[in-house]
Tab-separated table of C-alpha atoms in Angstrom:
chain	number	residue	atom	x	y	z
A	15	MET	CA	0.000	0.000	0.000
A	16	THR	CA	1.421	3.360	-1.044
A	17	GLU	CA	1.748	6.381	1.227
A	18	ILE	CA	-1.034	8.205	-0.611
A	19	ALA	CA	-3.329	5.186	-0.269
A	20	LEU	CA	-2.496	4.934	3.442
A	21	PHE	CA	-3.322	8.555	4.202
A	22	GLY	CA	-6.352	8.340	1.924
A	23	ALA	CA	-7.688	5.446	3.994
A	24	ILE	CA	-7.046	7.373	7.217
A	25	GLU	CA	-8.795	10.416	5.742
A	26	ILE	CA	-11.948	8.547	4.760
A	27	GLY	CA	-11.839	6.689	8.083
A	28	LEU	CA	-11.849	10.006	9.946
A	29	VAL	CA	-14.755	11.270	7.851
A	30	TYR	CA	-16.794	8.153	8.594
A	31	ALA	CA	-15.757	8.369	12.254
A	32	LEU	CA	-18.440	11.063	12.576
A	33	VAL	CA	-20.948	8.587	11.145
A	34	ALA	CA	-19.728	5.953	13.612
A	35	ILE	CA	-20.203	8.370	16.514
A	36	GLY	CA	-23.697	9.179	15.268
A	37	VAL	CA	-24.534	5.490	14.978
A	38	TYR	CA	-23.135	4.941	18.475
A	39	LEU	CA	-25.471	7.635	19.809
A	40	SER	CA	-28.570	6.108	18.264
A	41	PHE	CA	-27.804	2.387	18.638
A	42	ARG	CA	-25.850	2.302	21.907
A	43	ILE	CA	-26.901	5.399	23.846
A	44	LEU	CA	-30.588	5.564	22.873
A	45	ASP	CA	-31.107	1.935	21.804
A	46	PHE	CA	-32.779	3.318	18.666
A	47	PRO	CA	-31.967	1.399	15.451
A	48	ASP	CA	-31.816	4.290	12.991
A	49	LEU	CA	-31.293	3.820	9.266
A	50	THR	CA	-31.812	7.500	8.468
A	51	VAL	CA	-28.034	7.918	8.115
A	52	ASP	CA	-28.190	6.366	4.640
A	53	GLY	CA	-30.154	9.457	3.623
A	54	SER	CA	-28.751	12.140	5.916
A	55	PHE	CA	-25.160	11.472	4.775
A	56	PRO	CA	-25.803	12.387	1.111
A	57	LEU	CA	-28.174	15.133	2.313
A	58	GLY	CA	-25.271	16.791	4.138
A	59	ALA	CA	-23.092	16.423	1.058
A	60	ALA	CA	-25.817	17.848	-1.197
A	61	VAL	CA	-26.585	20.867	0.996
A	62	CYS	CA	-22.889	21.666	1.435
A	63	ALA	CA	-22.159	21.329	-2.300
A	64	VAL	CA	-25.037	23.567	-3.359
A	65	LEU	CA	-24.093	26.244	-0.824
A	66	LEU	CA	-20.416	26.154	-1.832
A	67	ILE	CA	-21.352	26.662	-5.475
A	68	ALA	CA	-23.531	29.603	-4.374
A	69	GLY	CA	-20.465	31.201	-2.758
A	70	VAL	CA	-21.307	30.519	0.888
A	71	ASN	CA	-18.455	30.271	3.386
A	72	PRO	CA	-17.323	26.597	3.614
A	73	TRP	CA	-17.637	26.500	7.414
A	74	LEU	CA	-21.155	27.932	7.253
A	75	ALA	CA	-22.003	25.458	4.479
A	76	SER	CA	-20.752	22.589	6.648
A	77	LEU	CA	-22.813	23.824	9.603
A	78	SER	CA	-25.879	24.055	7.353
A	79	ALA	CA	-25.271	20.476	6.236
A	80	ALA	CA	-25.192	19.363	9.875
A	81	LEU	CA	-28.458	21.220	10.545
A	82	ALA	CA	-30.062	19.583	7.501
A	83	GLY	CA	-29.046	16.169	8.823
A	84	ALA	CA	-30.484	17.071	12.231
A	85	VAL	CA	-33.809	17.997	10.617
A	86	ALA	CA	-33.860	14.600	8.887
A	87	GLY	CA	-33.304	12.974	12.272
A	88	LEU	CA	-36.155	15.008	13.762
A	89	VAL	CA	-38.476	13.678	11.050
A	90	THR	CA	-37.605	10.103	12.006
A	91	ALA	CA	-38.019	10.859	15.718
A	92	THR	CA	-41.383	12.517	15.069
A	93	LEU	CA	-42.682	9.506	13.136
A	94	ASN	CA	-41.635	7.266	16.002
A	95	VAL	CA	-42.496	9.377	19.068
A	96	ARG	CA	-45.497	11.357	17.862
A	97	PHE	CA	-47.127	8.872	15.504
A	98	LYS	CA	-45.932	5.638	17.185
A	99	ILE	CA	-44.387	4.170	14.048
A	100	LEU	CA	-41.772	1.504	14.812
A	101	HIS	CA	-38.331	3.184	14.951
A	102	LEU	CA	-36.857	0.922	12.295
A	103	LEU	CA	-39.747	1.526	9.892
A	104	ALA	CA	-39.779	5.256	10.654
A	105	SER	CA	-36.098	5.548	9.740
A	106	ILE	CA	-36.593	3.537	6.550
A	107	LEU	CA	-39.436	5.849	5.488
A	108	THR	CA	-37.275	8.916	6.075
A	109	MET	CA	-34.312	7.344	4.293
A	110	ILE	CA	-36.427	6.570	1.213
A	111	ALA	CA	-37.909	10.077	1.150
A	112	LEU	CA	-34.460	11.665	1.446
A	113	PHE	CA	-33.355	10.127	-1.851
A	114	SER	CA	-35.849	12.347	-3.668
A	115	VAL	CA	-35.084	15.282	-1.382
A	116	ASN	CA	-31.386	15.023	-2.202
A	117	LEU	CA	-32.139	15.037	-5.919
A	118	ARG	CA	-34.263	18.144	-5.404
A	119	VAL	CA	-31.528	19.866	-3.432
A	120	MET	CA	-28.821	19.245	-6.039
A	121	GLY	CA	-31.054	19.441	-9.072
A	122	ARG	CA	-29.141	16.531	-10.621
A	123	PRO	CA	-27.597	13.238	-9.445
A	124	ASN	CA	-24.145	14.704	-8.702
A	125	VAL	CA	-22.380	18.023	-8.249
A	126	ALA	CA	-18.644	18.643	-8.801
A	127	LEU	CA	-16.670	20.829	-6.370
A	128	LEU	CA	-13.239	20.699	-7.962
A	129	MET	CA	-12.985	24.480	-8.430
A	130	GLN	CA	-14.712	25.524	-5.198
A	131	ASP	CA	-13.117	26.701	-1.965
A	132	THR	CA	-13.572	24.284	0.935
A	133	VAL	CA	-12.618	24.140	4.610
A	134	LEU	CA	-9.331	22.619	3.409
A	135	THR	CA	-8.391	25.419	1.008
A	136	PRO	CA	-6.677	27.732	3.582
A	137	PHE	CA	-4.376	24.889	4.645
A	138	TYR	CA	-3.037	24.111	1.180
A	139	GLY	CA	0.262	25.644	0.160
A	140	LEU	CA	1.786	25.535	3.651
A	141	GLY	CA	4.563	23.194	2.616
A	142	ILE	CA	2.654	20.077	3.693
A	143	PRO	CA	1.598	17.570	0.997
A	144	ASP	CA	-2.098	17.736	0.176
A	145	HIS	CA	-2.655	14.059	0.977
A	146	ILE	CA	-1.457	14.764	4.536
A	147	VAL	CA	-3.282	18.087	4.968
A	148	ARG	CA	-6.695	16.543	4.424
A	149	PRO	CA	-6.548	13.896	7.204
A	150	LEU	CA	-4.943	16.438	9.549
A	151	VAL	CA	-7.761	18.964	9.127
A	152	VAL	CA	-10.492	16.328	9.322
A	153	GLY	CA	-8.756	14.800	12.348
A	154	VAL	CA	-8.844	18.111	14.211
A	155	ILE	CA	-12.561	18.478	13.454
A	156	VAL	CA	-13.250	14.931	14.681
A	157	ALA	CA	-11.212	15.547	17.854
A	158	VAL	CA	-13.236	18.682	18.623
A	159	VAL	CA	-16.491	16.780	18.059
A	160	VAL	CA	-15.378	13.965	20.384
A	161	LEU	CA	-14.412	16.413	23.135
A	162	LEU	CA	-17.659	18.377	22.883
A	163	LEU	CA	-19.795	15.248	22.721
A	164	ALA	CA	-18.077	13.633	25.702
A	165	ARG	CA	-18.676	16.845	27.641
A	166	PHE	CA	-22.315	16.940	26.536
A	167	LEU	CA	-23.049	13.319	27.471
A	168	ALA	CA	-21.509	13.891	30.897
A	169	SER	CA	-23.868	16.822	31.544
A	170	GLU	CA	-27.229	16.513	33.275
A	171	PHE	CA	-29.059	16.502	29.940
A	172	GLY	CA	-26.670	13.913	28.536
A	173	LEU	CA	-27.061	11.664	31.577
A	174	ALA	CA	-30.834	11.871	31.185
A	175	MET	CA	-30.457	10.909	27.514
A	176	ARG	CA	-28.353	7.903	28.477
A	177	ALA	CA	-30.939	6.922	31.089
A	178	THR	CA	-33.617	7.104	28.401
A	179	GLY	CA	-31.743	4.565	26.327
A	180	VAL	CA	-31.057	2.239	29.241
A	181	ASN	CA	-34.558	2.191	30.736
A	182	ALA	CA	-37.093	4.667	29.403
A	183	ARG	CA	-39.803	3.634	31.888
A	184	MET	CA	-37.555	4.183	34.878
A	185	ALA	CA	-36.330	7.477	33.411
A	186	ARG	CA	-39.915	8.713	33.057
A	187	ALA	CA	-40.579	7.699	36.650
A	188	GLN	CA	-37.704	9.996	37.636
A	189	GLY	CA	-39.256	12.911	35.767
A	190	VAL	CA	-37.128	12.682	32.588
A	191	ASP	CA	-38.757	13.883	29.362
A	192	THR	CA	-37.833	10.756	27.407
A	193	ASP	CA	-39.579	11.897	24.220
A	194	GLY	CA	-37.603	15.129	24.176
A	195	HIS	CA	-34.349	13.256	24.662
A	196	VAL	CA	-35.167	10.919	21.789
A	197	TYR	CA	-35.766	13.960	19.565
A	198	ALA	CA	-32.486	15.527	20.657
A	199	GLY	CA	-30.459	12.321	20.387
A	200	ILE	CA	-31.632	11.303	16.917
A	201	ALA	CA	-31.245	14.884	15.671
A	202	LEU	CA	-27.695	15.011	17.041
A	203	SER	CA	-26.871	11.613	15.548
A	204	ASN	CA	-27.982	12.607	12.061
A	205	GLY	CA	-26.481	16.066	12.443
A	206	LEU	CA	-23.068	14.452	12.868
A	207	THR	CA	-23.799	12.270	9.848
A	208	GLY	CA	-24.748	15.343	7.818
A	209	LEU	CA	-21.456	16.978	8.840
A	210	ALA	CA	-19.645	13.816	7.735
A	211	GLY	CA	-21.394	14.075	4.367
A	212	ALA	CA	-20.268	17.706	4.032
A	213	LEU	CA	-16.645	16.758	4.788
A	214	PHE	CA	-16.864	13.836	2.377
A	215	ALA	CA	-18.013	16.131	-0.423
A	216	GLN	CA	-15.245	18.661	0.282
A	217	THR	CA	-12.421	16.133	0.594
A	218	ASN	CA	-13.464	14.141	-2.465
A	219	GLY	CA	-14.550	17.068	-4.638
A	220	PHE	CA	-18.095	15.965	-5.397
A	221	ALA	CA	-21.514	15.213	-3.961
A	222	ASP	CA	-23.512	12.298	-5.324
A	223	VAL	CA	-26.983	11.071	-4.487
A	224	THR	CA	-25.749	7.471	-4.191
A	225	THR	CA	-22.970	8.104	-1.645
A	226	GLY	CA	-25.291	7.183	1.217
A	227	ILE	CA	-25.782	3.579	0.139
A	228	GLY	CA	-24.379	1.324	2.851
A	229	THR	CA	-23.483	4.170	5.212
A	230	ILE	CA	-25.248	2.496	8.132
A	231	VAL	CA	-23.213	-0.680	7.546
A	232	VAL	CA	-19.961	1.289	7.565
A	233	GLY	CA	-20.994	3.084	10.762
A	234	LEU	CA	-21.972	-0.141	12.501
A	235	ALA	CA	-18.771	-1.816	11.348
A	236	ALA	CA	-16.709	1.015	12.841
A	237	VAL	CA	-18.589	0.824	16.143
A	238	ILE	CA	-18.214	-2.961	16.349
A	239	VAL	CA	-14.522	-2.901	15.431
A	240	GLY	CA	-13.926	-0.100	17.927
A	241	GLU	CA	-15.664	-2.016	20.723
A	242	THR	CA	-13.656	-5.113	19.831
A	243	VAL	CA	-10.203	-3.504	19.846
A	244	LEU	CA	-10.920	-0.978	22.601
A	245	PRO	CA	-13.494	-2.386	25.042
A	246	ALA	CA	-14.132	0.383	27.551
A	247	ARG	CA	-16.772	1.383	30.043
A	248	ALA	CA	-15.763	5.041	30.078
A	249	LEU	CA	-17.829	7.056	27.608
A	250	ALA	CA	-14.921	9.133	26.327
A	251	LEU	CA	-12.949	5.985	25.536
A	252	ALA	CA	-15.982	4.520	23.777
A	253	LEU	CA	-16.130	7.575	21.514
A	254	ILE	CA	-12.405	7.285	20.832
A	255	GLY	CA	-13.019	3.611	20.064
A	256	CYS	CA	-15.542	4.641	17.393
A	257	VAL	CA	-12.896	6.815	15.744
A	258	ALA	CA	-10.242	4.115	16.006
A	259	GLY	CA	-12.662	1.493	14.708
A	260	SER	CA	-13.534	3.617	11.690
A	261	ILE	CA	-9.874	4.155	10.803
A	262	LEU	CA	-8.974	0.492	11.317
A	263	TYR	CA	-11.950	-0.585	9.248
A	264	ARG	CA	-10.936	1.628	6.322
A	265	LEU	CA	-7.319	0.486	6.603
A	266	ALA	CA	-8.425	-3.154	6.567
A	267	VAL	CA	-10.547	-2.514	3.481
A	268	GLN	CA	-7.667	-0.725	1.758
A	269	VAL	CA	-5.231	-3.535	2.592
A	270	ALA	CA	-7.677	-6.155	1.321
A	271	LEU	CA	-8.299	-4.297	-1.937
A	272	SER	CA	-4.591	-3.530	-2.430
A	273	ALA	CA	-3.399	-7.115	-1.928
A	274	ASP	CA	-2.866	-8.462	-5.430
A	275	SER	CA	-2.524	-12.028	-4.142
A	276	ILE	CA	-6.119	-11.984	-2.893
A	277	GLY	CA	-7.445	-10.840	-6.246
A	278	LEU	CA	-10.078	-8.443	-4.896
A	279	GLN	CA	-11.289	-5.454	-6.905
A	280	ALA	CA	-13.030	-2.174	-6.051
A	281	SER	CA	-16.350	-3.825	-6.930
A	282	ASP	CA	-15.780	-6.253	-4.031
A	283	LEU	CA	-16.040	-3.470	-1.412
A	284	ASN	CA	-19.397	-4.672	-0.083
A	285	LEU	CA	-18.077	-8.238	0.187
A	286	VAL	CA	-15.049	-7.055	2.159
A	287	THR	CA	-17.329	-4.979	4.401
A	288	ALA	CA	-19.585	-7.936	5.144
A	289	VAL	CA	-16.637	-10.206	5.937
A	290	LEU	CA	-14.992	-7.645	8.234
A	291	VAL	CA	-18.232	-7.015	10.149
A	292	ALA	CA	-18.824	-10.750	10.491
A	293	VAL	CA	-15.289	-11.267	11.805
A	294	ALA	CA	-15.671	-8.381	14.260
A	295	LEU	CA	-18.898	-9.942	15.561
A	296	ILE	CA	-17.545	-13.486	15.775
A	297	LEU	CA	-14.194	-12.796	17.452
A	298	PRO	CA	-15.605	-11.508	20.784
A	299	ARG	CA	-17.909	-14.542	20.997
A	300	LEU	CA	-15.034	-16.940	20.347
A	301	LYS	CA	-12.918	-15.132	22.924
A	302	ALA	CA	-15.696	-15.311	25.524
A	303	LYS	CA	-16.277	-18.975	24.760
A	304	ALA	CA	-12.568	-19.737	25.126
A	305	SER	CA	-12.386	-17.912	28.462
A	306	ARG	CA	-15.368	-19.877	29.804
A	307	SER	CA	-13.914	-23.225	28.744
A	308	ALA	CA	-10.430	-22.494	30.145
A	309	PRO	CA	-9.714	-24.116	33.540
A	310	ARG	CA	-9.863	-21.619	36.397
A	311	ASN	CA	-7.302	-23.471	38.544
A	312	PRO	CA	-3.937	-23.681	36.729
A	313	SER	CA	-2.890	-26.678	38.847
A	314	ALA	CA	-5.972	-28.577	37.731
A	315	ALA	CA	-4.843	-28.401	34.145
A	316	LYS	CA	-1.543	-30.208	34.888
């Protein structure tokens, strides 16, 4: 694997780390299986691309993309909380609707950003190679998000949100507005995904309506890999594990696709993803099974 391919994998891993954190919020914190991310990711990319072409400041365009993703999350939460539609079905309905919304936003299936200023533009020309600048800038953004989110989840509101996911009935008995925390959590989750979509569009130079396909699988894979390699009870470490899992996942995919002896091609990306997720799910079970079958008394094994 070349140096450019290595840093490219780290770059895309950092971008999808925001998706992984969003998926962690919905699946682990709120216990809310949310597939909206497959639509909110390209929505963030579409909103950011259109605003950049219109001459809007890249940072403001990225913030707008995050807000658009949050609105998509609010739609899913409303269908579930207000109208009592099953969370999985509610997210699927929103995801399907967002495909048409994204086409409306862009006006066509894809938008090129090769000649537009992005959040990366001010950092070019500083004597650092471009393929290193991109992961550095995205890494700083991800680090800020992790710090702010860890702080938020440790606050009173964040603790109430975590209680909602653990036991909503008990949380309501303690006076927690569980519905409000579901709204906030799903909006925040998809807001991070929308921001990831905006960064994806700016680092890759385009926004496409099909970029969201399989996003939820990538996010889940990153969360699972992160929990496997960095099992931690502390919330901050769990968020760091999501970032590490996303980077390791992308590196594993890049290594698999770059190994000529294996014979894999770019079209085999979904196959590699499925295998890596399956391995990440199986390994902890095998490890737990081995620990249970191992003799507790070392002298008994002699």
